[in-house]
Amino acid sequence: EAGVTQSPTHLIKTRGQQATLRCSPISGHTSVYWYQQALGLGLQFLLWYDEGEERNRGNFPPRFSGRQFPNYSSELNVNALELEDSALYLCASSAIGTGGDGYTFGSGTRLTVV
Amino acid sequence: GQQLNQSPQSMFIQEGEDVSMNCTSSSIFNTWLWYKQDPGEGPVLLIALYKAGELTSNGRLTAQFGITRKDSFLNISASIPSDVGIYFCAGQETSYDKVIFGPGTSLSVIP
């Protein structure tokens, strides 16, 4: 069974540009979670999508947004990139109502803003 | 907002030694989780704890859910080189709430 897949693996953007990150959940999982992992800061919760709807949002500015498609895959969009947006962005999936003990994480997208 | 603190921030130990790390919270959680992240990978769940005072083992790993519900501990016995990585504690109020992660403890094992 395929795990959670994220693309691209690495992404380099210039300050002010937009970045789009993609996540495909495990088959059968309807919930997708996005986390930002900046150096030394652990994982910071960004967004939770389930059944195409945004269910919860972390303390991030509106230029961080996303969506979930009918096949449950998800996109994270970051507009007006800033240098401090450089981080590893992790996606996790789970069945709805499953707690963190049911999360499966992908390997992440390393975003570098120059 | 909710915040988790982990200590120590990093550890360098000899192979075969036991390891202890802990996690404290500014608020109460109903579920405590411990994850491990290998370089270049996403975190993988090691142990989940659901009840105050609960002590759970997974091989050489043992974790405890603190009585106050504001802390948790992870112990690794007889460390081996493959234990190297970053260990994260995480808390969750209900399965429909976001999972809050600590900043991590980086473990290095010297052969």
mmCIF file of C-alpha atoms in Angstrom:
data_model
loop_
_atom_site.group_PDB
_atom_site.id
_atom_site.type_symbol
_atom_site.label_atom_id
_atom_site.label_comp_id
_atom_site.label_asym_id
_atom_site.label_seq_id
_atom_site.Cartn_x
_atom_site.Cartn_y
_atom_site.Cartn_z
ATOM 1 C CA GLU A 1 0.000 0.000 0.000
ATOM 2 C CA ALA A 2 1.386 3.381 -0.994
ATOM 3 C CA GLY A 3 2.084 5.781 1.833
ATOM 4 C CA VAL A 4 1.468 9.518 1.903
ATOM 5 C CA THR A 5 3.242 11.080 -1.059
ATOM 6 C CA GLN A 6 4.314 14.696 -1.309
ATOM 7 C CA SER A 7 5.623 16.645 -4.262
ATOM 8 C CA PRO A 8 7.907 18.206 -5.088
ATOM 9 C CA THR A 9 10.612 16.969 -2.751
ATOM 10 C CA HIS A 10 12.466 20.254 -2.935
ATOM 11 C CA LEU A 11 11.324 23.685 -4.071
ATOM 12 C CA ILE A 12 13.325 26.871 -4.406
ATOM 13 C CA LYS A 13 11.453 30.145 -4.812
ATOM 14 C CA THR A 14 12.257 33.813 -4.758
ATOM 15 C CA ARG A 15 10.831 36.128 -2.128
ATOM 16 C CA GLY A 16 7.431 37.428 -3.235
ATOM 17 C CA GLN A 17 6.648 34.437 -5.452
ATOM 18 C CA GLN A 18 3.989 31.806 -4.846
ATOM 19 C CA ALA A 19 4.601 28.161 -3.957
ATOM 20 C CA THR A 20 2.275 25.200 -4.454
ATOM 21 C CA LEU A 21 2.860 21.975 -2.560
ATOM 22 C CA ARG A 22 0.942 18.764 -3.151
ATOM 23 C CA CYS A 23 -0.061 15.799 -1.008
ATOM 24 C CA SER A 24 -1.698 12.482 -1.831
ATOM 25 C CA PRO A 25 -3.132 10.665 1.195
ATOM 26 C CA ILE A 26 -3.217 6.969 1.879
ATOM 27 C CA SER A 27 -6.081 5.268 0.078
ATOM 28 C CA GLY A 28 -9.165 5.376 2.274
ATOM 29 C CA HIS A 29 -8.019 8.361 4.316
ATOM 30 C CA THR A 30 -10.228 11.422 3.975
ATOM 31 C CA SER A 31 -8.410 13.834 6.308
ATOM 32 C CA VAL A 32 -5.259 15.701 5.340
ATOM 33 C CA TYR A 33 -3.179 17.794 7.720
ATOM 34 C CA TRP A 34 -0.421 20.255 6.873
ATOM 35 C CA TYR A 35 2.420 21.131 9.238
ATOM 36 C CA GLN A 36 5.364 23.501 8.929
ATOM 37 C CA GLN A 37 8.660 22.337 10.408
ATOM 38 C CA ALA A 38 11.101 25.209 10.643
ATOM 39 C CA LEU A 39 14.550 24.525 11.989
ATOM 40 C CA GLY A 40 14.484 23.938 15.741
ATOM 41 C CA LEU A 41 10.804 24.759 16.095
ATOM 42 C CA GLY A 42 9.132 21.378 15.869
ATOM 43 C CA LEU A 43 5.983 20.939 13.857
ATOM 44 C CA GLN A 44 3.561 23.856 13.686
ATOM 45 C CA PHE A 45 -0.018 23.043 12.678
ATOM 46 C CA LEU A 46 -1.138 24.807 9.501
ATOM 47 C CA LEU A 47 -4.372 23.356 8.136
ATOM 48 C CA TRP A 48 -6.738 20.391 8.353
ATOM 49 C CA TYR A 49 -8.974 19.337 5.457
ATOM 50 C CA ASP A 50 -11.625 16.658 5.403
ATOM 51 C CA GLU A 51 -14.192 15.845 2.735
ATOM 52 C CA GLY A 52 -13.135 18.916 0.798
ATOM 53 C CA GLU A 53 -13.704 21.320 3.673
ATOM 54 C CA GLU A 54 -11.262 23.250 5.841
ATOM 55 C CA ARG A 55 -11.859 21.933 9.390
ATOM 56 C CA ASN A 56 -9.242 23.779 11.396
ATOM 57 C CA ARG A 57 -6.527 26.324 10.871
ATOM 58 C CA GLY A 58 -3.376 27.176 12.801
ATOM 59 C CA ASN A 59 -1.986 30.611 13.629
ATOM 60 C CA PHE A 60 -0.664 31.430 10.189
ATOM 61 C CA PRO A 61 -1.431 34.455 7.989
ATOM 62 C CA PRO A 62 -4.033 34.197 5.202
ATOM 63 C CA ARG A 63 -1.343 33.927 2.537
ATOM 64 C CA PHE A 64 -1.134 30.283 3.639
ATOM 65 C CA SER A 65 -4.101 28.553 2.071
ATOM 66 C CA GLY A 66 -5.032 25.265 0.555
ATOM 67 C CA ARG A 67 -7.709 23.019 -0.752
ATOM 68 C CA GLN A 68 -8.716 19.400 -0.924
ATOM 69 C CA PHE A 69 -9.868 17.743 -4.100
ATOM 70 C CA PRO A 70 -12.630 15.135 -4.570
ATOM 71 C CA ASN A 71 -10.009 12.359 -4.593
ATOM 72 C CA TYR A 72 -8.866 13.672 -1.146
ATOM 73 C CA SER A 73 -5.504 14.879 -2.387
ATOM 74 C CA SER A 74 -4.572 18.335 -1.197
ATOM 75 C CA GLU A 75 -2.633 21.433 -2.169
ATOM 76 C CA LEU A 76 -0.961 23.957 0.085
ATOM 77 C CA ASN A 77 -0.427 27.380 -1.429
ATOM 78 C CA VAL A 78 1.849 29.996 0.031
ATOM 79 C CA ASN A 79 1.562 33.450 -1.524
ATOM 80 C CA ALA A 80 3.933 36.400 -1.271
ATOM 81 C CA LEU A 81 6.743 34.187 -0.009
ATOM 82 C CA GLU A 82 8.953 35.517 2.747
ATOM 83 C CA LEU A 83 12.400 34.297 3.745
ATOM 84 C CA GLU A 84 11.049 32.895 7.024
ATOM 85 C CA ASP A 85 8.716 30.603 5.084
ATOM 86 C CA SER A 86 11.741 28.429 4.375
ATOM 87 C CA ALA A 87 10.952 25.139 6.098
ATOM 88 C CA LEU A 88 10.025 21.510 5.660
ATOM 89 C CA TYR A 89 6.305 21.228 4.972
ATOM 90 C CA LEU A 90 4.828 17.935 6.102
ATOM 91 C CA CYS A 91 1.519 16.442 5.150
ATOM 92 C CA ALA A 92 -0.243 13.707 7.123
ATOM 93 C CA SER A 93 -3.415 11.774 6.418
ATOM 94 C CA SER A 94 -5.845 9.818 8.548
ATOM 95 C CA ALA A 95 -9.353 8.467 8.582
ATOM 96 C CA ILE A 96 -11.900 11.022 9.832
ATOM 97 C CA GLY A 97 -12.163 11.161 13.594
ATOM 98 C CA THR A 98 -8.857 9.383 14.033
ATOM 99 C CA GLY A 99 -6.553 11.127 16.456
ATOM 100 C CA GLY A 100 -2.862 11.697 16.099
ATOM 101 C CA ASP A 101 -2.305 8.005 16.742
ATOM 102 C CA GLY A 102 -3.749 7.397 13.274
ATOM 103 C CA TYR A 103 -1.669 9.959 11.392
ATOM 104 C CA THR A 104 0.667 8.828 8.617
ATOM 105 C CA PHE A 105 3.145 11.478 7.540
ATOM 106 C CA GLY A 106 4.756 11.972 4.176
ATOM 107 C CA SER A 107 8.452 12.758 3.780
ATOM 108 C CA GLY A 108 7.782 16.438 3.227
ATOM 109 C CA THR A 109 8.587 19.199 0.782
ATOM 110 C CA ARG A 110 11.655 21.283 1.563
ATOM 111 C CA LEU A 111 10.832 24.877 0.592
ATOM 112 C CA THR A 112 13.688 27.323 0.344
ATOM 113 C CA VAL A 113 12.950 31.005 -0.199
ATOM 114 C CA VAL A 114 15.847 33.100 -1.454
ATOM 115 C CA GLY B 1 -2.028 29.165 23.061
ATOM 116 C CA GLN B 2 -1.115 25.600 23.847
ATOM 117 C CA GLN B 3 2.594 25.023 24.055
ATOM 118 C CA LEU B 4 4.797 22.009 24.707
ATOM 119 C CA ASN B 5 8.332 22.036 26.043
ATOM 120 C CA GLN B 6 10.748 19.158 25.678
ATOM 121 C CA SER B 7 13.956 18.457 27.527
ATOM 122 C CA PRO B 8 16.692 17.940 26.910
ATOM 123 C CA GLN B 9 16.964 19.731 23.576
ATOM 124 C CA SER B 10 19.709 17.320 22.486
ATOM 125 C CA MET B 11 21.517 14.279 23.844
ATOM 126 C CA PHE B 12 24.760 12.517 23.009
ATOM 127 C CA ILE B 13 24.996 9.072 24.563
ATOM 128 C CA GLN B 14 27.074 5.918 24.289
ATOM 129 C CA GLU B 15 25.561 2.866 22.661
ATOM 130 C CA GLY B 16 24.001 0.669 25.342
ATOM 131 C CA GLU B 17 23.062 3.513 27.660
ATOM 132 C CA ASP B 18 19.511 4.240 28.721
ATOM 133 C CA VAL B 19 17.829 7.498 27.663
ATOM 134 C CA SER B 20 15.190 9.590 29.380
ATOM 135 C CA MET B 21 13.394 12.596 27.961
ATOM 136 C CA ASN B 22 10.324 14.490 29.013
ATOM 137 C CA CYS B 23 7.660 16.824 27.823
ATOM 138 C CA THR B 24 5.588 19.396 29.688
ATOM 139 C CA SER B 25 2.534 21.338 28.645
ATOM 140 C CA SER B 26 0.882 24.582 29.589
ATOM 141 C CA SER B 27 -2.491 22.863 29.327
ATOM 142 C CA ILE B 28 -4.128 19.486 29.809
ATOM 143 C CA PHE B 29 -4.248 16.865 27.081
ATOM 144 C CA ASN B 30 -6.345 13.724 26.866
ATOM 145 C CA THR B 31 -3.927 11.958 24.552
ATOM 146 C CA TRP B 32 -0.136 12.040 24.592
ATOM 147 C CA LEU B 33 1.862 10.830 21.619
ATOM 148 C CA TRP B 34 5.540 10.168 21.003
ATOM 149 C CA TYR B 35 6.952 10.253 17.474
ATOM 150 C CA LYS B 36 10.387 9.698 15.995
ATOM 151 C CA GLN B 37 11.683 11.458 12.903
ATOM 152 C CA ASP B 38 14.594 10.059 10.927
ATOM 153 C CA PRO B 39 16.581 12.389 8.653
ATOM 154 C CA GLY B 40 14.699 13.136 5.445
ATOM 155 C CA GLU B 41 11.520 11.459 6.637
ATOM 156 C CA GLY B 42 8.259 12.409 8.300
ATOM 157 C CA PRO B 43 7.564 11.547 11.955
ATOM 158 C CA VAL B 44 6.495 8.010 12.794
ATOM 159 C CA LEU B 45 4.333 7.186 15.809
ATOM 160 C CA LEU B 46 6.140 5.262 18.554
ATOM 161 C CA ILE B 47 3.699 5.208 21.455
ATOM 162 C CA ALA B 48 0.230 6.590 22.188
ATOM 163 C CA LEU B 49 -1.073 7.199 25.717
ATOM 164 C CA TYR B 50 -4.739 7.699 26.540
ATOM 165 C CA LYS B 51 -5.120 7.759 30.305
ATOM 166 C CA ALA B 52 -3.480 9.684 33.152
ATOM 167 C CA GLY B 53 -0.902 7.501 34.876
ATOM 168 C CA GLU B 54 -0.760 5.052 31.968
ATOM 169 C CA LEU B 55 2.571 3.343 31.370
ATOM 170 C CA THR B 56 3.017 1.788 27.919
ATOM 171 C CA SER B 57 5.924 -0.078 26.365
ATOM 172 C CA ASN B 58 6.912 -0.727 22.779
ATOM 173 C CA GLY B 59 10.013 -2.899 22.725
ATOM 174 C CA ARG B 60 12.840 -0.972 24.339
ATOM 175 C CA LEU B 61 10.673 2.145 24.601
ATOM 176 C CA THR B 62 8.506 2.997 27.593
ATOM 177 C CA ALA B 63 6.338 6.073 27.927
ATOM 178 C CA GLN B 64 4.147 7.419 30.692
ATOM 179 C CA PHE B 65 1.153 9.750 30.742
ATOM 180 C CA GLY B 66 1.669 12.109 33.682
ATOM 181 C CA ILE B 67 -0.869 12.185 36.523
ATOM 182 C CA THR B 68 -1.420 15.914 36.077
ATOM 183 C CA ARG B 69 -2.129 15.329 32.347
ATOM 184 C CA LYS B 70 0.336 18.115 31.637
ATOM 185 C CA ASP B 71 3.423 15.987 31.141
ATOM 186 C CA SER B 72 4.762 12.795 29.642
ATOM 187 C CA PHE B 73 8.028 10.857 29.713
ATOM 188 C CA LEU B 74 9.819 8.602 27.250
ATOM 189 C CA ASN B 75 12.559 6.173 28.172
ATOM 190 C CA ILE B 76 14.703 4.166 25.786
ATOM 191 C CA SER B 77 16.675 1.274 27.220
ATOM 192 C CA ALA B 78 19.960 -0.085 25.892
ATOM 193 C CA SER B 79 20.261 2.438 23.051
ATOM 194 C CA ILE B 80 21.490 1.309 19.629
ATOM 195 C CA PRO B 81 22.738 3.355 16.648
ATOM 196 C CA SER B 82 19.376 3.200 14.856
ATOM 197 C CA ASP B 83 17.800 5.119 17.757
ATOM 198 C CA VAL B 84 19.410 8.254 16.317
ATOM 199 C CA GLY B 85 16.826 10.841 15.310
ATOM 200 C CA ILE B 86 14.533 13.522 16.647
ATOM 201 C CA TYR B 87 11.914 12.522 19.190
ATOM 202 C CA PHE B 88 8.755 14.596 19.384
ATOM 203 C CA CYS B 89 6.104 14.562 22.036
ATOM 204 C CA ALA B 90 2.632 15.667 21.004
ATOM 205 C CA GLY B 91 -0.665 16.278 22.735
ATOM 206 C CA GLN B 92 -4.258 16.228 21.594
ATOM 207 C CA GLU B 93 -7.451 17.138 23.448
ATOM 208 C CA THR B 94 -9.845 15.089 21.328
ATOM 209 C CA SER B 95 -9.459 13.229 18.061
ATOM 210 C CA TYR B 96 -11.095 16.193 16.312
ATOM 211 C CA ASP B 97 -8.564 18.704 17.651
ATOM 212 C CA LYS B 98 -5.223 19.568 16.147
ATOM 213 C CA VAL B 99 -2.183 17.682 17.371
ATOM 214 C CA ILE B 100 0.266 20.009 19.133
ATOM 215 C CA PHE B 101 3.935 19.052 18.811
ATOM 216 C CA GLY B 102 6.870 19.847 21.039
ATOM 217 C CA PRO B 103 10.133 21.226 19.624
ATOM 218 C CA GLY B 104 11.818 17.825 19.764
ATOM 219 C CA THR B 105 14.787 16.126 21.415
ATOM 220 C CA SER B 106 17.660 15.270 19.106
ATOM 221 C CA LEU B 107 19.331 11.983 20.039
ATOM 222 C CA SER B 108 22.799 10.980 18.904
ATOM 223 C CA VAL B 109 24.209 7.559 19.763
ATOM 224 C CA ILE B 110 27.955 7.056 19.782
ATOM 225 C CA PRO B 111 28.933 3.489 18.839
#
